[in-house]
Every structure is written in C-alpha cells, then in structure tokens.
C-alpha cells in the first residue's frame, strides 16, 4: 500500500512546472472584460431606449385621448351654454312683455 502512495506522489508534476492543461479555458477570456462591459452597456442603453420609446407612445395615446375628450366636453359645454342663454333670453323677453302689458296668457291644450 505504501508503494501506491509513493507512485502517485511521484506522478504529480513539480511545483515550478507550468501546467497548461489544468488552466480553465475561461481564464483566456479575462483580458476581454472591457468588451464585455461595453456590450453590456450597449444592451442596457438599448433596453432603456426601448422602454422610453414605449412610454412615450403610451403618453402620446393618452394625450390624444384626453384631447378628444376635452373637445367633446367643450362641445357639450357650448351646447349647454346656448341652452342656458336661450332660456335667459326667453325669460328676459317675457319680463319686458310683462312690463309693457302685452302678455296674454297662453292656453295649453292637451293632445291625446
């Protein structure tokens, strides 16, 4: 048994011998870390650009929707303002007619 231990110890290379086969293949890629950082930075910037572009498109749609709702609200406001003005003018004409005593009571007939 001591012979096997001795044979295994002899089979190992000396500490001052460079062993190429035992180094990791990734070790050769370490000098390329700058390129990896650059590619990662470009990827992050492109992802941010896409996210910003999507956000801008959503905001544009929201603004267009808000503008159309505002136009509809303004149109409704104008219609209601015209109706209020018409009622005020009618009340003003009736008041002037009452002052001039030219008001005759209107007869209302129900239609069946």
XYZ file of N, CA, C and O in Angstrom:
448
model
N 0.827 -1.181 0.000
C 0.000 0.000 0.000
C 0.871 1.245 0.000
O 0.501 2.232 -0.619
N 1.974 1.226 0.656
C 2.845 2.382 0.653
C 3.474 2.611 -0.704
O 3.844 3.721 -1.042
N 3.576 1.579 -1.529
C 4.119 1.739 -2.873
C 3.170 2.554 -3.763
O 3.590 3.357 -4.580
N 1.892 2.362 -3.622
C 0.920 3.106 -4.431
C 0.920 4.590 -4.062
O 0.802 5.445 -4.916
N 1.007 4.882 -2.819
C 1.045 6.281 -2.399
C 2.300 6.938 -2.940
O 2.268 8.050 -3.446
N 3.367 6.262 -2.879
C 4.634 6.792 -3.380
C 4.585 6.993 -4.899
O 5.053 8.008 -5.404
N 3.937 6.079 -5.622
C 3.826 6.218 -7.083
C 2.949 7.414 -7.446
O 3.244 8.144 -8.380
N 1.886 7.637 -6.717
C 1.005 8.768 -7.008
C 1.715 10.081 -6.727
O 1.556 11.061 -7.453
N 2.498 10.117 -5.689
C 3.205 11.342 -5.359
C 4.279 11.645 -6.377
O 4.558 12.790 -6.683
N 4.878 10.639 -6.939
C 5.916 10.846 -7.932
C 5.299 11.266 -9.258
O 5.903 12.017 -10.019
N 4.089 10.840 -9.557
C 3.473 11.125 -10.838
C 3.051 12.588 -10.964
O 2.863 13.087 -12.070
N 2.881 13.296 -9.870
C 2.479 14.697 -9.938
C 3.637 15.554 -10.422
O 4.792 15.285 -10.112
N 3.355 16.629 -11.173
C 4.445 17.469 -11.648
C 5.034 18.302 -10.501
O 4.403 18.512 -9.478
N 6.188 18.772 -10.731
C 6.865 19.599 -9.737
C 6.154 20.943 -9.624
O 5.507 21.397 -10.569
N 6.252 21.663 -8.477
C 5.543 22.925 -8.293
C 6.014 24.029 -9.228
O 5.252 24.949 -9.527
N 7.208 23.978 -9.728
C 7.681 25.045 -10.597
C 7.387 24.794 -12.072
O 7.746 25.595 -12.916
N 6.706 23.714 -12.395
C 6.372 23.388 -13.782
C 5.010 24.012 -14.103
O 4.058 23.881 -13.343
N 4.902 24.699 -15.232
C 3.634 25.311 -15.653
C 2.776 24.248 -16.305
O 3.194 23.576 -17.244
N 1.593 24.092 -15.806
C 0.672 23.090 -16.331
C -0.381 23.830 -17.141
O -1.221 24.534 -16.596
N -0.343 23.652 -18.458
C -1.253 24.344 -19.350
C -2.602 23.646 -19.395
O -3.634 24.268 -19.482
N -2.605 22.344 -19.302
C -3.846 21.589 -19.414
C -4.790 21.818 -18.253
O -5.975 21.613 -18.375
N -4.301 22.220 -17.110
C -5.159 22.375 -15.953
C -5.788 23.763 -15.849
O -6.654 23.995 -15.031
N -5.412 24.725 -16.620
C -5.995 26.064 -16.535
C -7.371 26.059 -17.187
O -7.637 25.330 -18.136
N -8.220 26.890 -16.681
C -9.582 26.983 -17.193
C -9.577 27.706 -18.543
O -8.832 28.663 -18.742
N -10.402 27.260 -19.475
C -10.466 27.972 -20.761
C -11.026 29.387 -20.596
O -10.768 30.263 -21.412
N -11.752 29.637 -19.529
C -12.301 30.974 -19.286
C -11.203 31.948 -18.895
O -11.358 33.143 -19.032
N -10.107 31.420 -18.428
C -9.006 32.268 -17.987
C -8.438 33.080 -19.142
O -7.968 34.196 -18.952
N -8.518 32.527 -20.344
C -8.010 33.240 -21.510
C -8.931 34.392 -21.923
O -8.525 35.289 -22.645
N -10.152 34.365 -21.458
C -11.104 35.421 -21.829
C -11.082 36.606 -20.874
O -11.751 37.610 -21.116
N -10.348 36.532 -19.801
C -10.302 37.615 -18.817
C -9.847 38.937 -19.437
O -10.416 39.989 -19.124
N -8.869 38.969 -20.341
C -8.483 40.263 -20.916
C -9.582 40.925 -21.755
O -9.500 42.111 -22.060
N -10.613 40.187 -22.085
C -11.700 40.746 -22.903
C -12.810 41.367 -22.049
O -13.883 41.667 -22.558
N -12.574 41.581 -20.761
C -13.623 42.092 -19.892
C -14.108 43.459 -20.318
O -15.281 43.785 -20.155
N -13.250 44.261 -20.915
C -13.673 45.600 -21.364
C -14.732 45.494 -22.454
O -15.691 46.258 -22.478
N -14.529 44.541 -23.341
C -15.516 44.349 -24.409
C -16.844 43.856 -23.835
O -17.917 44.259 -24.298
N -16.774 43.000 -22.840
C -17.993 42.531 -22.192
C -18.749 43.660 -21.519
O -19.974 43.749 -21.614
N -18.007 44.532 -20.857
C -18.643 45.682 -20.214
C -19.263 46.597 -21.261
O -20.374 47.103 -21.084
N -18.571 46.784 -22.367
C -19.093 47.648 -23.429
C -20.377 47.050 -24.026
O -21.366 47.762 -24.214
N -20.371 45.749 -24.299
C -21.565 45.095 -24.858
C -22.720 45.164 -23.852
O -23.862 45.439 -24.238
N -22.423 44.938 -22.576
C -23.474 45.023 -21.559
C -24.029 46.443 -21.465
O -25.241 46.639 -21.335
N -23.150 47.431 -21.564
C -23.608 48.831 -21.515
C -24.497 49.155 -22.702
O -25.535 49.820 -22.554
N -24.115 48.702 -23.873
C -24.938 48.944 -25.067
C -26.287 48.262 -24.918
O -27.333 48.838 -25.255
N -26.284 47.046 -24.393
C -27.543 46.329 -24.186
C -28.445 47.075 -23.210
O -29.642 47.227 -23.453
N -27.881 47.552 -22.109
C -28.669 48.288 -21.121
C -29.213 49.581 -21.731
O -30.381 49.932 -21.531
N -28.381 50.292 -22.484
C -28.845 51.529 -23.118
C -29.958 51.268 -24.124
O -30.925 52.032 -24.210
N -29.831 50.183 -24.890
C -30.884 49.857 -25.851
C -32.176 49.483 -25.128
O -33.266 49.868 -25.567
N -32.072 48.751 -24.032
C -33.266 48.395 -23.262
C -33.935 49.642 -22.696
O -35.163 49.771 -22.724
N -33.141 50.571 -22.201
C -33.697 51.825 -21.679
C -34.349 52.622 -22.804
O -35.428 53.199 -22.632
N -33.707 52.651 -23.977
C -34.272 53.386 -25.113
C -35.615 52.790 -25.532
O -36.569 53.528 -25.820
N -35.700 51.477 -25.544
C -36.964 50.828 -25.915
C -38.032 51.135 -24.870
O -39.179 51.440 -25.220
N -37.663 51.076 -23.600
C -38.637 51.369 -22.540
C -39.131 52.809 -22.629
O -40.328 53.077 -22.493
N -38.231 53.736 -22.896
C -38.616 55.142 -23.020
C -39.515 55.345 -24.237
O -40.514 56.070 -24.176
N -39.175 54.689 -25.335
C -39.985 54.828 -26.549
C -41.401 54.301 -26.333
O -42.384 54.925 -26.747
N -41.520 53.160 -25.659
C -42.844 52.605 -25.372
C -43.625 53.555 -24.463
O -44.818 53.802 -24.684
N -42.948 54.103 -23.462
C -43.605 55.045 -22.548
C -44.071 56.298 -23.287
O -45.171 56.803 -23.049
N -43.259 56.794 -24.201
C -43.631 57.986 -24.970
C -44.835 57.692 -25.848
O -45.754 58.526 -25.971
N -44.878 56.517 -26.472
C -46.027 56.168 -27.302
C -47.299 56.062 -26.457
O -48.369 56.502 -26.884
N -47.185 55.487 -25.260
C -48.358 55.413 -24.387
C -48.814 56.816 -23.968
O -50.014 57.098 -23.943
N -47.858 57.679 -23.658
C -48.220 59.049 -23.290
C -48.867 59.787 -24.457
O -49.818 60.558 -24.270
N -48.349 59.553 -25.663
C -48.938 60.194 -26.849
C -50.389 59.749 -27.031
O -51.274 60.568 -27.306
N -50.640 58.445 -26.855
C -52.014 57.951 -26.969
C -52.896 58.556 -25.882
O -54.042 58.937 -26.146
N -52.370 58.639 -24.663
C -53.145 59.234 -23.568
C -53.458 60.702 -23.838
O -54.565 61.167 -23.569
N -52.490 61.426 -24.381
C -52.709 62.846 -24.689
C -53.756 62.995 -25.785
O -54.644 63.854 -25.695
N -53.675 62.161 -26.828
C -54.676 62.235 -27.898
C -56.066 61.918 -27.362
O -57.047 62.571 -27.727
N -56.159 60.914 -26.488
C -57.447 60.553 -25.900
C -57.974 61.700 -25.042
O -59.161 62.045 -25.102
N -57.097 62.324 -24.272
C -57.515 63.448 -23.428
C -57.952 64.640 -24.277
O -58.920 65.330 -23.931
N -57.249 64.882 -25.379
C -57.633 65.989 -26.258
C -59.004 65.753 -26.867
O -59.821 66.679 -26.949
N -59.271 64.528 -27.298
C -60.589 64.255 -27.881
C -61.682 64.376 -26.823
O -62.770 64.906 -27.100
N -61.413 63.925 -25.590
C -62.399 64.085 -24.525
C -62.602 65.555 -24.186
O -63.726 65.983 -23.897
N -61.533 66.339 -24.250
C -61.659 67.772 -23.982
C -62.498 68.448 -25.064
O -63.335 69.301 -24.767
N -62.291 68.063 -26.323
C -63.095 68.636 -27.407
C -64.572 68.295 -27.221
O -65.445 69.145 -27.421
N -64.844 67.038 -26.850
C -66.231 66.639 -26.615
C -66.829 67.423 -25.446
O -67.989 67.847 -25.507
N -66.043 67.604 -24.396
C -66.536 68.352 -23.237
C -66.795 69.815 -23.602
O -67.787 70.411 -23.163
N -65.913 70.415 -24.393
C -66.127 71.803 -24.822
C -67.369 71.928 -25.700
O -68.133 72.900 -25.575
N -67.582 70.967 -26.579
C -68.771 70.992 -27.431
C -70.031 70.881 -26.578
O -71.007 71.630 -26.787
N -70.027 69.974 -25.606
C -71.175 69.834 -24.716
C -71.387 71.106 -23.897
O -72.528 71.567 -23.723
N -70.284 71.707 -23.442
C -70.386 72.962 -22.690
C -71.000 74.067 -23.544
O -71.852 74.828 -23.057
N -70.583 74.157 -24.798
C -71.148 75.191 -25.688
C -72.636 74.955 -25.908
O -73.424 75.915 -25.914
N -73.023 73.707 -26.096
C -74.456 73.413 -26.284
C -75.263 73.783 -25.050
O -76.350 74.375 -25.143
N -74.735 73.413 -23.885
C -75.445 73.762 -22.654
C -75.481 75.269 -22.434
O -76.491 75.813 -21.960
N -74.412 75.946 -22.792
C -74.387 77.414 -22.663
C -75.420 78.053 -23.588
O -76.108 79.007 -23.191
N -75.541 77.533 -24.806
C -76.568 78.041 -25.721
C -77.968 77.812 -25.157
O -78.849 78.683 -25.259
N -78.179 76.649 -24.562
C -79.491 76.368 -23.985
C -79.786 77.312 -22.812
O -80.897 77.860 -22.704
N -78.803 77.542 -21.958
C -78.987 78.460 -20.821
C -79.245 79.879 -21.328
O -80.136 80.588 -20.824
N -78.471 80.304 -22.333
C -78.672 81.643 -22.893
C -80.060 81.781 -23.519
O -80.714 82.830 -23.376
N -80.508 80.742 -24.208
C -81.847 80.803 -24.820
C -82.919 80.921 -23.744
O -83.873 81.700 -23.883
N -82.767 80.186 -22.674
C -83.760 80.285 -21.592
C -83.716 81.664 -20.918
O -84.757 82.219 -20.565
N -82.517 82.209 -20.748
C -82.420 83.546 -20.148
C -83.050 84.596 -21.055
O -83.727 85.518 -20.594
N -82.779 84.466 -22.371
C -83.378 85.442 -23.300
C -84.893 85.331 -23.302
O -85.600 86.339 -23.362
N -85.397 84.098 -23.236
C -86.851 83.911 -23.199
C -87.431 84.545 -21.941
O -88.465 85.229 -21.985
N -86.754 84.339 -20.823
C -87.238 84.942 -19.577
C -87.147 86.467 -19.642
O -88.045 87.174 -19.154
N -86.090 86.995 -20.282
C -85.957 88.454 -20.410
C -87.040 89.012 -21.319
O -87.620 90.079 -21.023
N -87.350 88.341 -22.407
C -88.405 88.810 -23.321
C -89.754 88.776 -22.610
O -90.571 89.707 -22.740
N -90.004 87.722 -21.843
C -91.259 87.654 -21.092
C -91.339 88.768 -20.053
O -92.419 89.342 -19.825
N -90.225 89.095 -19.417
C -90.228 90.180 -18.422
C -90.510 91.519 -19.092
O -91.287 92.340 -18.571
N -89.890 91.757 -20.256
C -90.144 93.012 -20.975
C -91.601 93.068 -21.433
O -92.267 94.113 -21.347
N -92.126 91.956 -21.915
C -93.526 91.929 -22.357
C -94.464 92.179 -21.181
O -95.494 92.847 -21.317
N -94.127 91.645 -20.017
C -94.977 91.883 -18.838
C -94.930 93.349 -18.436
O -95.949 93.920 -18.021
N -93.749 93.996 -18.561
C -93.665 95.428 -18.241
C -94.495 96.262 -19.208
O -95.083 97.282 -18.817
N -94.533 95.870 -20.464
C -95.278 96.624 -21.459
C -96.746 96.207 -21.531
O -97.500 96.735 -22.344
N -97.122 95.273 -20.713
C -98.508 94.767 -20.643
C -98.968 94.203 -21.972
O -100.101 94.427 -22.416
N -98.130 93.519 -22.651
C -98.534 92.873 -23.902
C -98.512 91.348 -23.772
O -98.479 90.622 -24.755
N -98.602 90.908 -22.540
C -98.560 89.463 -22.297
C -99.985 88.958 -22.233
O -100.816 89.493 -21.522
N -100.234 87.968 -23.003
C -101.525 87.290 -22.909
C -101.244 85.877 -22.438
O -100.290 85.236 -22.899
N -102.016 85.388 -21.541
C -101.767 84.022 -21.064
C -101.976 83.035 -22.201
O -102.933 83.131 -22.961
N -101.078 82.127 -22.308
C -101.148 81.112 -23.355
C -102.066 80.010 -22.896
O -102.053 79.594 -21.743
N -102.867 79.550 -23.824
C -103.754 78.438 -23.474
C -103.046 77.138 -23.860
O -102.492 77.015 -24.956
N -103.073 76.211 -22.948
C -102.400 74.906 -23.172
C -103.475 73.883 -23.397
O -104.401 73.709 -22.584
N -103.381 73.197 -24.491
C -104.336 72.140 -24.807
C -103.599 70.803 -24.836
O -102.518 70.706 -25.401
N -104.200 69.858 -24.198
C -103.566 68.543 -24.142
C -103.998 67.731 -25.359
O -105.170 67.671 -25.693
N -103.010 67.109 -25.961
C -103.283 66.282 -27.152
C -103.252 64.828 -26.720
O -102.336 64.382 -26.036
N -104.256 64.120 -27.150
C -104.335 62.704 -26.808
C -104.117 61.850 -28.000
O -104.389 61.995 -29.066
